mmCIF file of C-alpha atoms and ligand atoms in Angstrom:
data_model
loop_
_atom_site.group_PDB
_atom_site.id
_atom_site.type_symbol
_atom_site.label_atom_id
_atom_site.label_comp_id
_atom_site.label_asym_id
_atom_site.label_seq_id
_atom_site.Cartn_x
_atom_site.Cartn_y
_atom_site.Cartn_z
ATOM 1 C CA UNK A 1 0.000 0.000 0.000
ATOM 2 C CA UNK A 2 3.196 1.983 -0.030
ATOM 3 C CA UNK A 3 1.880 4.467 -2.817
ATOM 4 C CA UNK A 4 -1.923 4.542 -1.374
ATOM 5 C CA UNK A 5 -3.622 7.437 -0.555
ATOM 6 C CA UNK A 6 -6.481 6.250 1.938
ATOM 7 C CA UNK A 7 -9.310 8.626 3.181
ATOM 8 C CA UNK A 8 -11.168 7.205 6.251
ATOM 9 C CA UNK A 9 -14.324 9.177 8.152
ATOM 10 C CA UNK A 10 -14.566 7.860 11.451
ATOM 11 C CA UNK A 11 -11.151 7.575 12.028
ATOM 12 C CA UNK A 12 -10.909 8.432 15.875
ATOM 13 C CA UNK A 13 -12.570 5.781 17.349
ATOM 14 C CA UNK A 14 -13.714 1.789 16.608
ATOM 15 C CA UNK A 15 -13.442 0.541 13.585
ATOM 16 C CA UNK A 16 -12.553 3.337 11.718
ATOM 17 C CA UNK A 17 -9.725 3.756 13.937
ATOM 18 C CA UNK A 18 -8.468 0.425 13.371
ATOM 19 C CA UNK A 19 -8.695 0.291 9.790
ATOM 20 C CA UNK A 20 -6.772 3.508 9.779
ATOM 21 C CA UNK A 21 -4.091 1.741 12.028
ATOM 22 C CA UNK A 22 -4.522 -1.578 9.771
ATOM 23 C CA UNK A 23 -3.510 0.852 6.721
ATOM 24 C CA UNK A 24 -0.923 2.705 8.495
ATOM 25 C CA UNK A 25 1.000 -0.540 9.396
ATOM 26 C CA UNK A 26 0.796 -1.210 5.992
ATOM 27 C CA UNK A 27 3.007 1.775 4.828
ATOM 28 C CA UNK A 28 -0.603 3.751 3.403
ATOM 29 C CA UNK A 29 -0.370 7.267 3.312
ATOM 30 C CA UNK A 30 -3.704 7.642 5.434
ATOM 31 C CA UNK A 31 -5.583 10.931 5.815
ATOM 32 C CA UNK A 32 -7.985 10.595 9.221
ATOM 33 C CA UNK A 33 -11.386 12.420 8.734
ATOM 34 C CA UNK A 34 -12.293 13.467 12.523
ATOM 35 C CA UNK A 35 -15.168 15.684 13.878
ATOM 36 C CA UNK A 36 -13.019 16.758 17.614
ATOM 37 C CA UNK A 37 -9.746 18.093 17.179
ATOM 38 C CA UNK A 38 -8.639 16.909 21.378
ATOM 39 C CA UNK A 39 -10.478 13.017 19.837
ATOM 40 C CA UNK A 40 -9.018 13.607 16.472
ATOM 41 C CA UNK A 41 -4.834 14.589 17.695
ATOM 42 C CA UNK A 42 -4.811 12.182 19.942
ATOM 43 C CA UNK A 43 -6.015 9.261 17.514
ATOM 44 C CA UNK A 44 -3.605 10.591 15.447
ATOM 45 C CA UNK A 45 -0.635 10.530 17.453
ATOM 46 C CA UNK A 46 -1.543 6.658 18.520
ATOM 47 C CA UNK A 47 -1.289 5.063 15.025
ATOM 48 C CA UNK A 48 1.349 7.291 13.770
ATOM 49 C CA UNK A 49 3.358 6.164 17.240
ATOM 50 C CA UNK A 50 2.122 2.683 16.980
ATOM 51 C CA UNK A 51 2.286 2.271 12.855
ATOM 52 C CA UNK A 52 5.799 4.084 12.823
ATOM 53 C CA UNK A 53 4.015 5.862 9.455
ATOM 54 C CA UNK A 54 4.681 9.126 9.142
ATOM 55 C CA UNK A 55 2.365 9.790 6.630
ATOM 56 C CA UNK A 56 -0.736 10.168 8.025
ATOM 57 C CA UNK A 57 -2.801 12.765 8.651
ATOM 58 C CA UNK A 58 -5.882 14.718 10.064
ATOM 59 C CA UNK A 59 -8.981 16.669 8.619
ATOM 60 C CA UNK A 60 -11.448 17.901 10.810
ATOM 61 C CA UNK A 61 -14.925 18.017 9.438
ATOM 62 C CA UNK A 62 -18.525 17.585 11.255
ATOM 63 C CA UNK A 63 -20.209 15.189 8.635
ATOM 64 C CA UNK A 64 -23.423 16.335 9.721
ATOM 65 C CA UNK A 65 -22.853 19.576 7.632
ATOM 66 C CA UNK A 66 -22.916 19.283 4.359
ATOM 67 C CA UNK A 67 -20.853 22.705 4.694
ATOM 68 C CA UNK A 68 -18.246 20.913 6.653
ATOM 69 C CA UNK A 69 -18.033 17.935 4.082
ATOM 70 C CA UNK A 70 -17.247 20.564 0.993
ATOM 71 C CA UNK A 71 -15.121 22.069 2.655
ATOM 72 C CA UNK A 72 -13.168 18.396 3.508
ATOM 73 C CA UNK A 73 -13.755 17.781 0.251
ATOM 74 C CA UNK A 74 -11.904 21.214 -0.935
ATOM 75 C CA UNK A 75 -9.038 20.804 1.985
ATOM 76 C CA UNK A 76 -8.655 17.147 0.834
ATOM 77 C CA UNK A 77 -8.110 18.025 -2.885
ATOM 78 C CA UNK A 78 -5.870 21.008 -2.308
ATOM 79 C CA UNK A 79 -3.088 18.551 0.132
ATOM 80 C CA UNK A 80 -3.601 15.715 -1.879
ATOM 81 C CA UNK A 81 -3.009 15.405 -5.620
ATOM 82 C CA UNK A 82 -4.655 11.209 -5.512
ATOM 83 C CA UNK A 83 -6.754 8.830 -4.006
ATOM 84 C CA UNK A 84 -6.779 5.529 -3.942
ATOM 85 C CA UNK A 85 -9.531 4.420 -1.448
ATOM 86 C CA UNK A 86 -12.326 6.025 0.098
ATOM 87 C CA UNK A 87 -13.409 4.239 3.267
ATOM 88 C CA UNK A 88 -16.955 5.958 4.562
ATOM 89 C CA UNK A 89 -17.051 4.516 7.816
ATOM 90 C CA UNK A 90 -18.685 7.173 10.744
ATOM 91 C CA UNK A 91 -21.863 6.680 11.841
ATOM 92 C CA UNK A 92 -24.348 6.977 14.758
ATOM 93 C CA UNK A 93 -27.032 5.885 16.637
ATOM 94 C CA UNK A 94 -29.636 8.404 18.132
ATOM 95 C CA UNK A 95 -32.622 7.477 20.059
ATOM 96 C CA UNK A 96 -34.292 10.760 20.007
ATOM 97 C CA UNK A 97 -34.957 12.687 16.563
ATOM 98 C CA UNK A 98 -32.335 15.499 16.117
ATOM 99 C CA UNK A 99 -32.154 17.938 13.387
ATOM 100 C CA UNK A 100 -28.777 18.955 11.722
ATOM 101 C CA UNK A 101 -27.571 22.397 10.648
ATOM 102 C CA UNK A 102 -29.054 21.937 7.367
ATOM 103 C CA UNK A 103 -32.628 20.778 9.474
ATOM 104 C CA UNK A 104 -32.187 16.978 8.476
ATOM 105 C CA UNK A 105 -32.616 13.991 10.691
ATOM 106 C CA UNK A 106 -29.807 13.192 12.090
ATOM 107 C CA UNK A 107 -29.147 9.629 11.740
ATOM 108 C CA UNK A 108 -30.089 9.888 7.731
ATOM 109 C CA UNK A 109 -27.635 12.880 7.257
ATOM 110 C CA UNK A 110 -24.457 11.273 9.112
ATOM 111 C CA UNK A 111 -25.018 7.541 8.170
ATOM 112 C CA UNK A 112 -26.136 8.039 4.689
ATOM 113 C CA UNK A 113 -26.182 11.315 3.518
ATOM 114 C CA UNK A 114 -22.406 12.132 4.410
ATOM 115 C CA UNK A 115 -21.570 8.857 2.651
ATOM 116 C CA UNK A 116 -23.524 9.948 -0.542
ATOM 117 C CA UNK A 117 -22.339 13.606 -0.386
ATOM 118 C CA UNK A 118 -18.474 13.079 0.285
ATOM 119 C CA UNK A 119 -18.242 10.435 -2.309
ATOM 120 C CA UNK A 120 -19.786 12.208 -4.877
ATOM 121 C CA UNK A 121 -17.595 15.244 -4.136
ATOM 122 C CA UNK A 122 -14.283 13.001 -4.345
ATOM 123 C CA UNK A 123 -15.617 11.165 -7.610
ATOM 124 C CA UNK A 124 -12.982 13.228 -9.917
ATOM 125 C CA UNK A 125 -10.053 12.691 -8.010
ATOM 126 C CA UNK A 126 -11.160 9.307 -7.541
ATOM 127 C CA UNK A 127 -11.172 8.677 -11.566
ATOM 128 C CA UNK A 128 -7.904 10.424 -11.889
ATOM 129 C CA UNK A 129 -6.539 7.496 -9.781
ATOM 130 C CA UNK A 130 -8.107 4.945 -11.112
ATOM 131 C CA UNK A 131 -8.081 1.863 -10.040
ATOM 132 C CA UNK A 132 -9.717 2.908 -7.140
ATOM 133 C CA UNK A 133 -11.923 1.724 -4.469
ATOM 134 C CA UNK A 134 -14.477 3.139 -2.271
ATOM 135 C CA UNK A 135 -15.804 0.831 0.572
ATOM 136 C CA UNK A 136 -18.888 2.128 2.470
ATOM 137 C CA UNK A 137 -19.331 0.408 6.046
ATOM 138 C CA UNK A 138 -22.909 -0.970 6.275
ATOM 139 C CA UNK A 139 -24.151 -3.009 9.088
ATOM 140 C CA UNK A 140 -26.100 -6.570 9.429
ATOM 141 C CA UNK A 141 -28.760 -4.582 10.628
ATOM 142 C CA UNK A 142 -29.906 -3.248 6.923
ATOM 143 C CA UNK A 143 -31.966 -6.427 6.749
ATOM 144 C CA UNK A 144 -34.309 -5.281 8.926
ATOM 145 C CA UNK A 145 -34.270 -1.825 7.078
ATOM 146 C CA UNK A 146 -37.048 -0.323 4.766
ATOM 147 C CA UNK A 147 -36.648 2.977 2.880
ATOM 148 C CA UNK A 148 -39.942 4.865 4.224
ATOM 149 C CA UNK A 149 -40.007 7.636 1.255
ATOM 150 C CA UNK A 150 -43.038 9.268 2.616
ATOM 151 C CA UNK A 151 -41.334 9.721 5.797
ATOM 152 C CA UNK A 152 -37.469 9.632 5.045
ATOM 153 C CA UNK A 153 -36.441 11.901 8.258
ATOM 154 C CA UNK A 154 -38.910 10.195 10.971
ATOM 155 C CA UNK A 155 -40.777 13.539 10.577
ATOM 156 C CA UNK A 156 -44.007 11.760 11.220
ATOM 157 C CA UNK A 157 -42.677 9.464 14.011
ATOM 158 C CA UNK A 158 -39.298 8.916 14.607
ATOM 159 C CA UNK A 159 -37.669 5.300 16.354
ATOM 160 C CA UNK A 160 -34.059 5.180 16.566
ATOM 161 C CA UNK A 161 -33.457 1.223 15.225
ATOM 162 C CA UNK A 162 -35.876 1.794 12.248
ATOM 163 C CA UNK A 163 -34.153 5.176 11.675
ATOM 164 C CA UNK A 164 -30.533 3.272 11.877
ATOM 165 C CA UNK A 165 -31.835 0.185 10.205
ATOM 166 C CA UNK A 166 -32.735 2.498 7.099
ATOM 167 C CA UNK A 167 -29.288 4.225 6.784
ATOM 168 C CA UNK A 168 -27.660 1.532 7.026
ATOM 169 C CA UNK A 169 -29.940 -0.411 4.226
ATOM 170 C CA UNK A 170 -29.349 3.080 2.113
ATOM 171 C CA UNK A 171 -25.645 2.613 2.326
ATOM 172 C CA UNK A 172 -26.047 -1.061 0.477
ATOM 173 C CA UNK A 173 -28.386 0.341 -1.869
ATOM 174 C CA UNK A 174 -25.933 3.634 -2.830
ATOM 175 C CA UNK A 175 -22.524 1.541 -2.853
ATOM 176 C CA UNK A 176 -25.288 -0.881 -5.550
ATOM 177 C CA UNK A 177 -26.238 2.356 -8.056
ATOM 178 C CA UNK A 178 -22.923 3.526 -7.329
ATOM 179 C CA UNK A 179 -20.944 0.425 -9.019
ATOM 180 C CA UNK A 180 -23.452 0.692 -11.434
ATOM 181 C CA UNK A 181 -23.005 4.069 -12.231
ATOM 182 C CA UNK A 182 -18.920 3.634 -12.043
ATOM 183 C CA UNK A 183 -18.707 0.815 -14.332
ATOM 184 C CA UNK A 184 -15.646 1.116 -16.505
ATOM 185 C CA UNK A 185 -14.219 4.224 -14.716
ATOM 186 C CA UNK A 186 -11.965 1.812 -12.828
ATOM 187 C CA UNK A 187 -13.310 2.598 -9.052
ATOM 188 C CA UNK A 188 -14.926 0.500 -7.611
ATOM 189 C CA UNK A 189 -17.720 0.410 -5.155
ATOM 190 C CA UNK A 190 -18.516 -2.449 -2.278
ATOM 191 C CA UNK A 191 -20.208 -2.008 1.450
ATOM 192 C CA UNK A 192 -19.941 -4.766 4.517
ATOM 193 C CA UNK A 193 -21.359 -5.393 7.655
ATOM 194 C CA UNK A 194 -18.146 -5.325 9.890
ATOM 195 C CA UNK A 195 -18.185 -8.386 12.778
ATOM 196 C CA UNK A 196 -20.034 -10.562 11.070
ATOM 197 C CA UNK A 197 -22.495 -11.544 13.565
ATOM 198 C CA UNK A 198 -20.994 -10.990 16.845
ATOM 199 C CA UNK A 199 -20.858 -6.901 17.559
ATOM 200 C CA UNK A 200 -17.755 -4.949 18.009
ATOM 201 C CA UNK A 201 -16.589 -3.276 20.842
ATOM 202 C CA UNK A 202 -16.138 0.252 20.151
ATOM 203 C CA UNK A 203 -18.073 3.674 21.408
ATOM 204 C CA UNK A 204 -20.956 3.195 19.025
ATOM 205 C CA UNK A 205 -24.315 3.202 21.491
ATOM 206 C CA UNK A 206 -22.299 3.935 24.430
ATOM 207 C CA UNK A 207 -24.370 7.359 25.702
ATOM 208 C CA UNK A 208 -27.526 5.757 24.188
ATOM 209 C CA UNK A 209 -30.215 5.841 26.317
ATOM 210 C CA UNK A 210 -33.052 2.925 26.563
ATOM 211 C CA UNK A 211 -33.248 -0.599 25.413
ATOM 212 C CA UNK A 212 -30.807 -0.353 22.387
ATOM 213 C CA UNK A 213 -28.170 1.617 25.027
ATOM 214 C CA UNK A 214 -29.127 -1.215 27.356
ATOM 215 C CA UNK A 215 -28.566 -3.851 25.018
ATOM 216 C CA UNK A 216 -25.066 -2.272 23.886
ATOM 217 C CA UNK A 217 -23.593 -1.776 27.357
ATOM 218 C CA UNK A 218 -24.659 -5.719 28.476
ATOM 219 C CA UNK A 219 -23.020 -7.005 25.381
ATOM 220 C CA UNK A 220 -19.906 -5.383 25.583
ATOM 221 C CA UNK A 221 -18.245 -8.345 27.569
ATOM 222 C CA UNK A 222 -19.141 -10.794 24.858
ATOM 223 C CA UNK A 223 -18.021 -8.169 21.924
ATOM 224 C CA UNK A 224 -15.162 -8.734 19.261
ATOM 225 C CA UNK A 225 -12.329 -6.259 19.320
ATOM 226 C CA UNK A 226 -12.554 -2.984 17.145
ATOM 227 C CA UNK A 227 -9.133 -4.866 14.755
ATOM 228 C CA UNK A 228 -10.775 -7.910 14.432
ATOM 229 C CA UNK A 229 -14.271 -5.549 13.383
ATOM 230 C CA UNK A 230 -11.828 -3.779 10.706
ATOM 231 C CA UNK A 231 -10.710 -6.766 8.816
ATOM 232 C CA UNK A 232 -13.221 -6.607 6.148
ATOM 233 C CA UNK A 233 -12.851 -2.686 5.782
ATOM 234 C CA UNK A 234 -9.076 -3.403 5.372
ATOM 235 C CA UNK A 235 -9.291 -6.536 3.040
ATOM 236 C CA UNK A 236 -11.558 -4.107 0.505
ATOM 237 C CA UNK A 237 -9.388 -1.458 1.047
ATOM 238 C CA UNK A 238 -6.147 -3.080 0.536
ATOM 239 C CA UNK A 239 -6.708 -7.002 -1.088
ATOM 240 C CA UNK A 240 -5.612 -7.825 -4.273
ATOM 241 C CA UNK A 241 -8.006 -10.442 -4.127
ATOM 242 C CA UNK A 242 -11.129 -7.930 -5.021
ATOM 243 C CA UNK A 243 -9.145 -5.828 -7.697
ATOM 244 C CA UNK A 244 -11.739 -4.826 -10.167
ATOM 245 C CA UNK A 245 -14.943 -6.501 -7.700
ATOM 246 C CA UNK A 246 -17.896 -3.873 -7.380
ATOM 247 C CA UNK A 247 -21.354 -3.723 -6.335
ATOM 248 C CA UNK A 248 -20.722 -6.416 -3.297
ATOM 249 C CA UNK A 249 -21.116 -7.108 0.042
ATOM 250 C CA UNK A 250 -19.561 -8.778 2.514
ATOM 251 C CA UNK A 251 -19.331 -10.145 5.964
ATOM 252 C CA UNK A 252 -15.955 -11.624 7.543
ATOM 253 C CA UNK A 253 -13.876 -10.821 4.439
ATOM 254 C CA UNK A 254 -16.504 -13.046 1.303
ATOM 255 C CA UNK A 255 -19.286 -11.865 -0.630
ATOM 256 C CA UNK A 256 -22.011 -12.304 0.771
ATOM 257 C CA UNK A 257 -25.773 -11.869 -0.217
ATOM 258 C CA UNK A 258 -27.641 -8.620 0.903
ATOM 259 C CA UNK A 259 -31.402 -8.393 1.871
ATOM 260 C CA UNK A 260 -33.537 -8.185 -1.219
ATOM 261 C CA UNK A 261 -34.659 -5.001 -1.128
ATOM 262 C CA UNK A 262 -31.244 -4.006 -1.021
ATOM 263 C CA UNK A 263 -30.999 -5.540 -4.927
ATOM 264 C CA UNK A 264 -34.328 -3.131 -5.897
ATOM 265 C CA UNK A 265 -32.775 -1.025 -8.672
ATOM 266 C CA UNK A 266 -35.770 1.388 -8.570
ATOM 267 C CA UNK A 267 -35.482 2.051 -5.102
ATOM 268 C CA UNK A 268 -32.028 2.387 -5.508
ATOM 269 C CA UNK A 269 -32.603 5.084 -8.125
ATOM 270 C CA UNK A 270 -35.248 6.598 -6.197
ATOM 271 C CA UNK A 271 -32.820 6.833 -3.401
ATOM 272 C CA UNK A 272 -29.981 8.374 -5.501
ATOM 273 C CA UNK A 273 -32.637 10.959 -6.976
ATOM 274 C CA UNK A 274 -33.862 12.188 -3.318
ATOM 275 C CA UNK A 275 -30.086 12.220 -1.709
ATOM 276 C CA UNK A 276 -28.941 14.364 -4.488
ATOM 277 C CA UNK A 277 -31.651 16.474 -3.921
ATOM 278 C CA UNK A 278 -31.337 16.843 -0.098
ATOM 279 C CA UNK A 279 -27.475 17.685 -1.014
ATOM 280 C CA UNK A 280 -27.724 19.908 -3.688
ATOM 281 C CA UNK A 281 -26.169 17.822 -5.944
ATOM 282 C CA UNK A 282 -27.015 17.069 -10.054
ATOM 283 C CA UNK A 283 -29.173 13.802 -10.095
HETATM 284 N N1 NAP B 301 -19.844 -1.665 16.360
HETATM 285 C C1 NAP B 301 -20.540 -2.568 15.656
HETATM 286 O O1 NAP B 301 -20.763 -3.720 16.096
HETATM 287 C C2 NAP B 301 -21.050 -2.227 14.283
HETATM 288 C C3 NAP B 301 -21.858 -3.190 13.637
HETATM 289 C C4 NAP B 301 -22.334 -2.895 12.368
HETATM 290 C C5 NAP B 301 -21.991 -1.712 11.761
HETATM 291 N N2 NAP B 301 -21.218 -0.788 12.411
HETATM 292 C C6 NAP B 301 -20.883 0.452 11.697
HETATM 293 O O2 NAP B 301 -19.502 0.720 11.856
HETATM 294 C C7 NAP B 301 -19.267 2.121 11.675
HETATM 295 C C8 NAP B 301 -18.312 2.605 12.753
HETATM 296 O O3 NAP B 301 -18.921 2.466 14.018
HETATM 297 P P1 NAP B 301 -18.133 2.038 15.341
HETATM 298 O O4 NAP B 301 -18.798 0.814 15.848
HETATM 299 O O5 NAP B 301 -16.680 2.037 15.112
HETATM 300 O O6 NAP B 301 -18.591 3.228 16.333
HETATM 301 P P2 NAP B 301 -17.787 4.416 17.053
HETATM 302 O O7 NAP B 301 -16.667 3.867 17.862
HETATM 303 O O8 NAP B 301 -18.848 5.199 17.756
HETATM 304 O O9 NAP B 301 -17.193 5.257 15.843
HETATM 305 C C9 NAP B 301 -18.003 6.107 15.061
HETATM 306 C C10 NAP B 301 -17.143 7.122 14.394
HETATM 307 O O10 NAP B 301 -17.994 8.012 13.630
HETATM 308 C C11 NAP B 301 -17.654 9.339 13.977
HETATM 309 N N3 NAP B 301 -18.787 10.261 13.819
HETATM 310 C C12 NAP B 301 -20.026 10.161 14.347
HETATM 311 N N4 NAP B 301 -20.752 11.247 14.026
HETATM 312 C C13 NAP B 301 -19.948 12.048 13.295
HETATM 313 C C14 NAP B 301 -20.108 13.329 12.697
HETATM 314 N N5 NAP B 301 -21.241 14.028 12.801
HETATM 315 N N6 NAP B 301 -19.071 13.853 12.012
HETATM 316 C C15 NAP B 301 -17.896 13.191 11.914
HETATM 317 N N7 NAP B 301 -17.682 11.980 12.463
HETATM 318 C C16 NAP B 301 -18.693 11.423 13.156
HETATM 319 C C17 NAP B 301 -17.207 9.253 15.429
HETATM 320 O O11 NAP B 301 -16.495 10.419 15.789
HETATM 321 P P3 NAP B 301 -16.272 10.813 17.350
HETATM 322 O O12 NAP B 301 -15.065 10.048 17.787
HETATM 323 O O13 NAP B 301 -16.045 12.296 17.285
HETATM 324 O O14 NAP B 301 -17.511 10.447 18.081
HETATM 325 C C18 NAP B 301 -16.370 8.002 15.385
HETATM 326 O O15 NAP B 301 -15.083 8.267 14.862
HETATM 327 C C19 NAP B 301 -20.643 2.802 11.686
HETATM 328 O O16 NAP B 301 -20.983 3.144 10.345
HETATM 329 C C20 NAP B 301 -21.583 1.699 12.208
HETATM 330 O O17 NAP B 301 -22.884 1.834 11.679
HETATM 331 C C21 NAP B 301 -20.740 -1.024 13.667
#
């Protein structure tokens, strides 16, 4: 990976984190996308310590603003004349409907929307380094998604899992219309559920409230660690194995099948159509 340029959201904590680390180790240059600069420098100065790499790197950016992502977007460019993989792994849980800066639902503008917006931004510098690959991080937990189009944002009645289920069911069906939409640029698009059945210990659902918060903290014990969580992120990232693979999914490093609506090329379309809308962005 010695001549990689990787650019992973999520990158202080979990399994974002560790697939930084997991690309650092392997001589990547890897740019961290953080939202706290104290979370962010200290993240920073782990895996560089740990890794020995000194190439890597931090951009700050709240992916809850689409403001903020341009602006990465912009920063990224300007420092950066390639890249070579995209990782879009940040995300969130929220038990209570929030609004963003831009007035969107929380959970739909970080865990999909950010995904959508950022990679569409990065699409030309993506091409210029072709072959390329951009992985979005998807959980298990799409299966038991639906995209709700008359109520996207939980506007008429918001639930946190159904809210989180969708995003992550949106990120299968982007990285889908995305491949589709790549095909013979020479990037390449593929999502995963990281684990693979057992959760992974990192901070995701640890100041959740209720049940799910609950559920999280009870688990923890019996969780896998956050480098064992990243291997999939870092196989797509990194394995020649999946050169030229796009439009997949997988769990523990193999393809594996998605739910069905997640194969639904109208909804997938439908999906596309709305995000770009909701980010300002041609359809
Ligand atoms: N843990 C699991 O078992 C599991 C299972 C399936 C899927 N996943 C997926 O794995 C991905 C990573 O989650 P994780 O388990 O590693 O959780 P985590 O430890 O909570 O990490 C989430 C990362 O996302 C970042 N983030 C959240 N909101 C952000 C925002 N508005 N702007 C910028 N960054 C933001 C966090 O930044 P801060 O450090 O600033 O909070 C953190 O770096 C998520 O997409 C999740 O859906 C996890």
């Amino acid at each position: 990976m010695g001549e990689k340029v990787c650019l992973i959201t999520g990158a202080t904590s979990g399994i974002g984190k560790a697939t930084a680390m997991g690309l650092a180790n392997m001589g990547a240059s890897v740019v961290m996308v953080g939202r706290d600069r104290g979370r962010g420098e200290a993240a920073l100065a782990d895996i560089k310590e740990k890794s020995a790499n000194a190439s890597v790197d931090l951009m700050l950016a709240d992916l809850s603003s689409q403001e903020e992502i341009r602006r990465l977007a912009d920063e990224f460019k300007e420092a950066y004349p390639r890249l070579d993989v995209l990782i879009n792994d940040a995300g969130l849980f929220r038990s209570e409907r929030i609004t963003t800066a831009d007035g969107l639902e929380m959970t739909f503008a970080v865990n999909h929307l950010a995904y959508f917006l950022l990679t569409n931004l990065l699409l030309d510098v993506l091409k210029a380094s072709a072959p390329s690959r951009i992985v979005n991080v998807s959980s298990g937990d799409h299966t038991n998604g639906t995209i709700d189009f008359d109520d996207l944002q939980g506007e008429k009645g918001y639930k946190g899992a159904k809210a989180y289920s969708q995003s992550k069911l949106a990120n299968v069906l982007f990285t889908y219309e995305l491949a589709r939409r790549l095909e013979g640029t020479g990037i390449t698009a593929n999502c995963l559920h990281p684990g693979g059945g057992i959760p992974v210990r990192t901070n995701f659902g640890s100041g959740v409230s209720g049940v799910f918060g609950f559920i999280v903290r009870a688990l923890r014990p019996l969780m896998i660690s956050p480098e064992k969580g990243a291997e999939t992120s870092i196989y797509l990232a990194s394995s020649p194995e999946v050169e030229g693979l796009s439009g997949r999914y997988f769990v523990k490093k193999a393809e594996a099948r998605s739910s069905d609506m997640s194969y639904d090329e109208r909804i997938a379309r439908r999906l596309w159509e709305v995000s770009a809308q909701l980010t300002k962005l041609p359809a």
